[in-house]
Coordinates of C-alpha atoms and ligand atoms in Angstrom, one line a residue:
X1 CA 0.0 0.0 0.0
X2 CA 1.2 3.4 -0.8
X3 CA 1.8 5.8 2.1
X4 CA -0.2 9.0 2.5
X5 CA 3.0 11.0 1.8
X6 CA 3.4 9.1 -1.6
X7 CA -0.3 9.9 -2.4
X8 CA 0.3 13.6 -1.6
X9 CA 3.4 13.7 -3.9
X10 CA 1.4 12.1 -6.7
X11 CA -1.4 14.5 -6.1
X12 CA 1.0 17.5 -6.2
X13 CA 2.6 16.2 -9.4
X14 CA -0.7 15.8 -11.1
X15 CA -1.6 19.3 -10.0
X16 CA 1.6 20.7 -11.5
X17 CA 0.9 18.8 -14.7
X18 CA -2.6 20.2 -14.8
X19 CA -1.3 23.6 -14.1
X20 CA 1.2 23.5 -17.1
X21 CA -1.2 22.0 -19.6
X22 CA -3.1 24.6 -21.7
X23 CA -6.4 24.3 -19.8
X24 CA -9.7 24.3 -21.6
X25 CA -11.8 27.1 -20.1
X26 CA -15.1 25.8 -18.8
X27 CA -17.2 28.4 -16.9
X28 CA -15.5 29.2 -13.6
X29 CA -18.3 27.7 -11.6
X30 CA -17.9 24.2 -13.1
X31 CA -14.4 23.8 -11.7
X32 CA -13.8 23.0 -8.0
X33 CA -11.0 25.3 -6.7
X34 CA -9.8 22.6 -4.4
X35 CA -9.5 19.5 -6.5
X36 CA -9.8 21.2 -9.9
X37 CA -12.0 18.2 -10.9
X38 CA -8.8 16.2 -11.4
X39 CA -9.7 12.5 -11.5
X40 CA -6.4 11.4 -10.0
X41 CA -6.5 13.8 -7.1
X42 CA -10.1 12.9 -6.4
X43 CA -9.3 9.2 -6.6
X44 CA -6.4 9.6 -4.1
X45 CA -9.0 11.1 -1.7
X46 CA -11.5 8.2 -2.3
X47 CA -13.7 10.3 -4.5
X48 CA -15.0 9.7 -8.0
X49 CA -16.1 12.8 -9.7
X50 CA -17.8 16.2 -9.5
X51 CA -20.0 15.2 -12.4
X52 CA -21.8 14.5 -14.5
X53 CA -22.7 11.7 -12.2
X54 CA -25.6 9.3 -11.9
X55 CA -28.2 10.7 -9.5
X56 CA -31.8 9.6 -9.1
X57 CA -33.5 8.7 -12.3
X58 CA -32.2 11.6 -14.3
X59 CA -28.5 11.9 -13.4
X60 CA -26.9 15.2 -12.4
X61 CA -27.5 16.7 -15.8
X62 CA -31.2 16.1 -15.4
X63 CA -31.1 17.8 -12.0
X64 CA -29.5 20.9 -13.5
X65 CA -31.9 21.0 -16.4
X66 CA -35.1 20.6 -14.4
X67 CA -34.5 22.3 -11.0
X68 CA -33.7 26.0 -11.2
X69 CA -30.9 27.0 -8.8
X70 CA -28.1 29.5 -8.9
X71 CA -25.6 26.7 -8.8
X72 CA -25.7 22.9 -8.5
X73 CA -22.6 21.1 -7.4
X74 CA -22.2 17.3 -7.3
X75 CA -19.7 14.9 -5.9
X76 CA -19.6 11.1 -6.0
X77 CA -17.6 9.2 -3.4
X78 CA -17.0 5.5 -2.8
X79 CA -20.5 4.7 -1.5
X80 CA -22.5 7.9 -1.9
X81 CA -23.5 10.6 -4.4
X82 CA -24.3 14.2 -3.5
X83 CA -26.0 17.0 -5.3
X84 CA -26.3 20.4 -3.5
X85 CA -27.6 23.8 -4.5
X86 CA -26.9 25.6 -1.2
X87 CA -24.9 28.8 -1.2
X88 CA -21.8 29.9 0.8
X89 CA -21.8 30.1 4.5
X90 CA -19.5 32.3 6.7
X91 CA -17.7 30.3 9.3
X92 CA -18.7 31.5 12.8
X93 CA -15.9 31.8 15.3
X94 CA -17.6 29.2 17.6
X95 CA -17.6 26.7 14.7
X96 CA -13.8 26.9 13.9
X97 CA -12.8 24.2 16.4
X98 CA -15.6 21.9 15.3
X99 CA -14.7 22.1 11.6
X100 CA -10.9 22.0 12.1
X101 CA -10.5 18.2 12.1
X102 CA -12.6 17.8 9.0
X103 CA -10.9 20.6 7.1
X104 CA -7.5 19.2 8.2
X105 CA -8.4 15.8 6.8
X106 CA -9.6 17.4 3.5
X107 CA -6.5 19.6 3.3
X108 CA -4.3 16.5 3.3
X109 CA -5.6 15.8 -0.2
X110 CA -6.5 19.3 -1.3
X111 CA -3.8 21.7 -0.1
X112 CA -5.6 24.6 -1.8
X113 CA -8.0 24.7 1.1
X114 CA -6.7 27.7 3.1
X115 CA -5.4 27.2 6.7
X116 CA -8.0 29.6 7.9
X117 CA -11.3 29.0 6.2
X118 CA -13.5 32.0 6.4
X119 CA -16.2 30.8 4.2
X120 CA -17.6 27.4 3.3
X121 CA -18.3 27.9 -0.4
X122 CA -20.5 25.4 -2.2
X123 CA -17.5 23.3 -3.3
X124 CA -16.1 23.0 0.1
X125 CA -19.6 22.2 1.5
X126 CA -20.0 19.3 -0.9
X127 CA -16.5 18.0 -0.2
X128 CA -17.3 18.2 3.6
X129 CA -20.6 16.3 3.0
X130 CA -18.8 13.6 1.0
X131 CA -16.1 13.2 3.6
X132 CA -18.7 13.0 6.5
X133 CA -20.9 10.6 4.5
X134 CA -18.1 8.1 4.1
X135 CA -17.1 8.4 7.8
X136 CA -20.7 7.8 8.7
X137 CA -20.9 4.8 6.4
X138 CA -17.8 3.3 8.2
X139 CA -19.4 3.9 11.6
X140 CA -22.6 2.3 10.5
X141 CA -20.8 -0.7 9.1
X142 CA -19.0 -1.0 12.5
X143 CA -22.3 -1.0 14.3
X144 CA -23.6 -3.8 12.0
X145 CA -20.2 -5.5 12.2
X146 CA -19.9 -5.8 8.5
X147 CA -17.4 -4.6 5.9
X148 CA -17.7 -4.1 2.1
X149 CA -16.3 -7.6 1.7
X150 CA -19.5 -9.1 3.2
X151 CA -21.7 -7.8 0.3
X152 CA -21.3 -9.7 -3.0
X153 CA -22.5 -7.8 -6.1
X154 CA -25.4 -10.2 -6.5
X155 CA -27.1 -12.7 -4.2
X156 CA -25.0 -15.9 -3.9
X157 CA -26.4 -19.4 -3.8
X158 CA -24.3 -20.3 -0.8
X159 CA -23.2 -18.3 2.1
X160 CA -25.4 -16.1 4.4
X161 CA -28.1 -14.0 2.8
X162 CA -26.7 -10.4 2.5
X163 CA -29.1 -8.8 0.1
X164 CA -28.6 -8.1 -3.6
X165 CA -25.6 -5.8 -3.9
X166 CA -22.4 -4.4 -2.6
X167 CA -23.9 -1.3 -1.0
X168 CA -25.0 -2.9 2.3
X169 CA -27.3 -5.1 0.2
X170 CA -28.5 -2.7 -2.5
X171 CA -26.9 -2.7 -5.9
X172 CA -26.3 1.0 -6.3
X173 CA -24.9 3.9 -4.2
X174 CA -26.7 6.1 -1.6
X175 CA -27.8 9.5 -3.0
X176 CA -28.6 12.8 -1.3
X177 CA -30.0 15.8 -3.0
X178 CA -29.9 19.0 -0.9
X179 CA -31.9 21.9 -2.1
X180 CA -31.5 25.6 -1.3
X181 CA -35.2 26.1 -2.2
X182 CA -38.2 24.2 -1.0
X183 CA -39.7 24.7 -4.4
X184 CA -37.1 22.5 -6.2
X185 CA -37.4 19.9 -3.4
X186 CA -41.2 19.7 -3.9
X187 CA -40.8 19.6 -7.7
X188 CA -38.4 16.7 -7.4
X189 CA -40.4 14.6 -5.0
X190 CA -43.5 15.3 -7.1
X191 CA -41.8 14.2 -10.3
X192 CA -39.9 11.2 -9.0
X193 CA -41.5 10.0 -5.8
X194 CA -45.1 10.6 -6.8
X195 CA -46.0 13.0 -4.0
X196 CA -44.9 16.6 -3.4
X197 CA -43.8 16.8 0.3
X198 CA -42.6 19.8 2.3
X199 CA -40.1 18.0 4.5
X200 CA -37.2 15.7 3.9
X201 CA -38.2 12.6 2.0
X202 CA -36.5 9.3 1.6
X203 CA -37.0 6.9 -1.3
X204 CA -36.0 3.6 -2.7
X205 CA -35.7 3.7 -6.5
X206 CA -36.9 0.1 -7.1
X207 CA -35.6 -0.4 -10.7
X208 CA -32.1 0.8 -10.0
X209 CA -32.1 -0.4 -6.4
X210 CA -30.7 2.7 -4.8
X211 CA -31.7 4.6 -1.7
X212 CA -32.3 8.4 -2.0
X213 CA -33.0 11.3 0.2
X214 CA -34.2 14.7 -0.9
X215 CA -33.6 17.4 1.7
X216 CA -34.8 21.1 1.6
X217 CA -32.1 23.1 3.5
X218 CA -34.4 26.0 3.9
X219 CA -35.5 26.6 7.5
X220 CA -32.9 28.6 9.6
X221 CA -31.8 25.5 11.6
X222 CA -30.9 23.2 8.8
X223 CA -29.8 25.9 6.4
X224 CA -26.8 26.0 8.8
X225 CA -24.0 23.5 7.8
X226 CA -23.7 22.2 11.4
X227 CA -27.4 21.2 11.7
X228 CA -27.8 20.3 8.1
X229 CA -25.2 17.6 8.6
X230 CA -27.0 16.3 11.8
X231 CA -30.3 16.2 9.9
X232 CA -28.7 14.5 6.9
X233 CA -26.9 11.9 9.1
X234 CA -30.3 11.1 10.6
X235 CA -31.7 10.5 7.2
X236 CA -28.7 8.5 6.0
X237 CA -29.0 6.2 9.0
X238 CA -32.5 5.4 7.9
X239 CA -31.3 4.8 4.4
X240 CA -28.4 2.6 5.5
X241 CA -30.6 0.5 7.8
X242 CA -33.3 0.1 5.2
X243 CA -30.7 -0.9 2.6
X244 CA -29.1 -3.5 4.8
X245 CA -29.7 -7.0 3.3
X246 CA -31.8 -5.2 0.7
X247 CA -34.9 -3.1 1.3
X248 CA -37.6 -5.7 0.9
X249 CA -39.8 -4.6 3.8
X250 CA -39.9 -1.9 6.4
X251 CA -37.7 -2.4 9.5
X252 CA -39.4 -2.2 12.9
X253 CA -40.3 1.5 13.6
X254 CA -38.6 1.6 17.0
X255 CA -35.3 0.3 15.6
X256 CA -35.4 2.4 12.5
X257 CA -36.0 5.6 14.3
X258 CA -34.0 4.7 17.4
X259 CA -30.8 4.0 15.4
X260 CA -31.3 7.2 13.4
X261 CA -31.6 9.2 16.6
X262 CA -28.5 7.6 18.0
X263 CA -26.5 8.3 14.9
X264 CA -27.7 11.9 14.9
X265 CA -26.9 12.2 18.6
X266 CA -23.3 11.1 18.0
X267 CA -23.0 13.8 15.3
X268 CA -24.7 16.6 17.2
X269 CA -25.8 15.8 20.8
X270 CA -28.5 18.5 21.0
X271 CA -30.2 18.5 17.7
X272 CA -33.0 16.1 16.8
X273 CA -34.8 15.1 13.7
X274 CA -38.2 13.5 14.1
X275 CA -39.9 11.4 11.5
X276 CA -43.6 11.7 11.0
X277 CA -45.9 10.3 8.4
X278 CA -45.3 13.3 6.1
X279 CA -41.5 13.2 6.0
X280 CA -38.6 13.9 8.3
X281 CA -38.1 17.3 9.9
X282 CA -36.0 18.9 12.6
X283 CA -38.2 19.3 15.7
X284 CA -36.3 20.3 18.7
X285 CA -39.0 20.4 21.3
X286 CA -38.6 19.7 25.0
X287 CA -35.2 19.1 26.5
X288 CA -32.4 19.2 23.9
X289 CA -30.3 16.9 26.0
X290 CA -32.0 13.5 25.4
X291 CA -29.8 11.7 27.9
X292 CA -31.2 14.0 30.6
X293 CA -34.7 13.5 29.1
X294 CA -34.1 9.7 29.5
X295 CA -33.3 10.1 33.2
X296 CA -36.4 12.2 33.7
X297 CA -38.5 9.6 32.0
X298 CA -36.9 6.9 34.2
X299 CA -37.6 8.9 37.4
X300 CA -41.2 9.5 36.4
X301 CA -41.6 5.9 35.3
X302 CA -42.5 7.1 31.8
X303 CA -40.0 5.2 29.7
X304 CA -41.9 3.3 27.0
X305 CA -41.8 -0.4 27.5
X306 CA -40.3 -2.5 24.8
X307 CA -43.5 -4.5 24.4
X308 CA -45.3 -1.1 23.7
X309 CA -42.6 0.0 21.2
X310 CA -42.9 -3.4 19.3
X311 CA -46.5 -2.5 18.6
X312 CA -45.8 0.9 16.9
X313 CA -46.1 0.5 13.2
X314 CA -45.6 4.0 11.8
X315 CA -43.4 7.0 12.6
X316 CA -46.4 9.2 13.0
X317 CA -47.6 7.1 16.0
X318 CA -44.5 7.7 18.1
X319 CA -44.9 10.1 20.9
X320 CA -42.1 12.4 22.1
X321 CA -41.4 10.1 25.1
X322 CA -41.3 7.1 22.7
X323 CA -38.8 8.9 20.4
X324 CA -36.6 9.5 23.4
X325 CA -36.9 5.9 24.6
X326 CA -36.1 4.5 21.1
X327 CA -33.0 6.6 21.1
X328 CA -32.0 5.4 24.6
X329 CA -32.6 1.7 23.7
X330 CA -30.5 2.0 20.5
X331 CA -27.7 3.6 22.5
X332 CA -27.9 1.1 25.2
X333 CA -27.8 -1.9 22.8
X334 CA -25.1 -0.4 20.5
X335 CA -22.8 0.6 23.4
X336 CA -23.4 -2.2 25.9
X337 CA -24.3 -5.2 23.7
X338 CA -22.7 -4.5 20.4
X339 CA -22.2 -8.1 19.1
X340 CA -25.7 -9.2 20.1
X341 CA -27.2 -6.0 18.7
X342 CA -25.5 -6.5 15.4
X343 CA -26.8 -10.1 15.2
X344 CA -30.3 -8.9 16.2
X345 CA -30.4 -6.3 13.4
X346 CA -28.9 -8.8 10.9
X347 CA -31.7 -11.3 11.7
X348 CA -34.5 -8.7 11.6
X349 CA -33.3 -7.2 8.3
X350 CA -32.7 -10.5 6.6
X351 CA -35.7 -12.8 7.3
X352 CA -36.3 -15.3 4.5
X353 CA -39.4 -17.4 3.9
X354 CA -39.2 -21.2 3.2
X355 CA -38.6 -20.6 -0.5
X356 CA -35.7 -18.3 0.4
X357 CA -37.3 -15.0 -0.4
X358 CA -37.1 -11.9 1.9
X359 CA -40.1 -12.0 4.2
X360 CA -41.2 -9.2 6.5
X361 CA -44.0 -11.1 8.2
X362 CA -44.4 -11.3 12.0
X363 CA -41.4 -9.1 12.8
X364 CA -42.7 -8.7 16.3
X365 CA -42.5 -12.5 16.8
X366 CA -39.1 -12.5 15.2
X367 CA -37.8 -9.8 17.5
X368 CA -39.1 -11.6 20.6
X369 CA -37.5 -14.8 19.5
X370 CA -34.2 -13.1 18.8
X371 CA -34.3 -11.3 22.1
X372 CA -34.7 -14.7 23.8
X373 CA -32.1 -16.4 21.6
X374 CA -29.3 -13.8 21.8
X375 CA -29.8 -12.5 25.4
X376 CA -32.2 -15.0 27.0
X377 CA -34.5 -12.0 27.6
X378 CA -38.3 -11.4 27.4
X379 CA -39.2 -7.8 26.6
X380 CA -39.6 -6.9 30.2
X381 CA -36.0 -8.2 30.9
X382 CA -34.7 -5.7 28.3
X383 CA -36.7 -3.0 30.0
X384 CA -35.1 -3.9 33.3
X385 CA -31.5 -4.0 31.9
X386 CA -32.1 -0.7 30.1
X387 CA -33.4 0.9 33.3
X388 CA -30.5 -0.4 35.4
X389 CA -28.0 1.0 32.8
X390 CA -29.7 4.4 32.9
X391 CA -29.7 4.3 36.7
X392 CA -26.0 3.7 36.8
X393 CA -25.0 6.5 34.4
Ligands
ZN401 ZN1 -13.5 19.3 -5.6
ZN402 ZN1 -36.1 9.3 11.6

């Protein structure tokens, strides 16, 4: 394996070569000032291209042609594709420290990023998202205890069932379209998802087997890079879980939302996205500190029981207390019982019927059986272990 230093030298040589060559002159906005759209430098950073790239049913060119915006930028990485029309953002003093590690990591590959970044321009914003998306993918694979090598390109006759493709079980990459205007978000969901929705919307494109999220970065909270990423991470966690072993049926609601809350909490402890029946939106009501909220629920004996959460079928049914409890359960299981939890999720996401086809029937029974098999627990034993863990924190 080549060292990072060698990669940097190659990157620098490619840059010099590019600088000497008589450059074609595309409009300024089409060239990223950091990587200069140079395929070699992008590849050295684990990236593919600034476009045109595949994205949704139309590709990036279709996005540009059909959705009016002052500028669309795109970036494809190893497992994700991004399209964004958001503008520049001035870096606040209080955000410098938070951004520093990410910008340092990007600067290793793209030395044109200044030491002191005053403004996140659209190119830097899409590079940041691509970087964060891949780190999140790694973290999610660590929770599931899988690696890329576990997912063959197509379903194999022998070996465990892992879905139908190398992206956690889907055959194409994860895609995120972030809009500066709600209008283009609604247009897009109307055209490609059959329903115009106001808030963030996730979708599985069945023919191409890829998972997609359309996000309007419009309201003051998620227009801000910091919270936009938390909200996006929440949505990506849903996409990753749904994709795992192929999206053949909906995962249990408590698990789907709980894991997304946990992932979002790790990214940004005091920002929360809540899914309802009409999409996914930031809704930061009540105590921002959900660990504190959990202790309050415990003290007031208002934690939702696992038996009760098993019966919740849709996001819209979840009460605020149940959202918080789902978060707590996911956190407890990921942090205290990582191996068992990974096995539990694997079983729940990959149920097959007698003919060997994915089968989402009786997921409540399956979860009870897995709880018994992996931990020797009935639902009330999980409640007790969870409460004892909270008590001791
Ligand atoms: Zn670039
Ligand atoms: Zn959610």
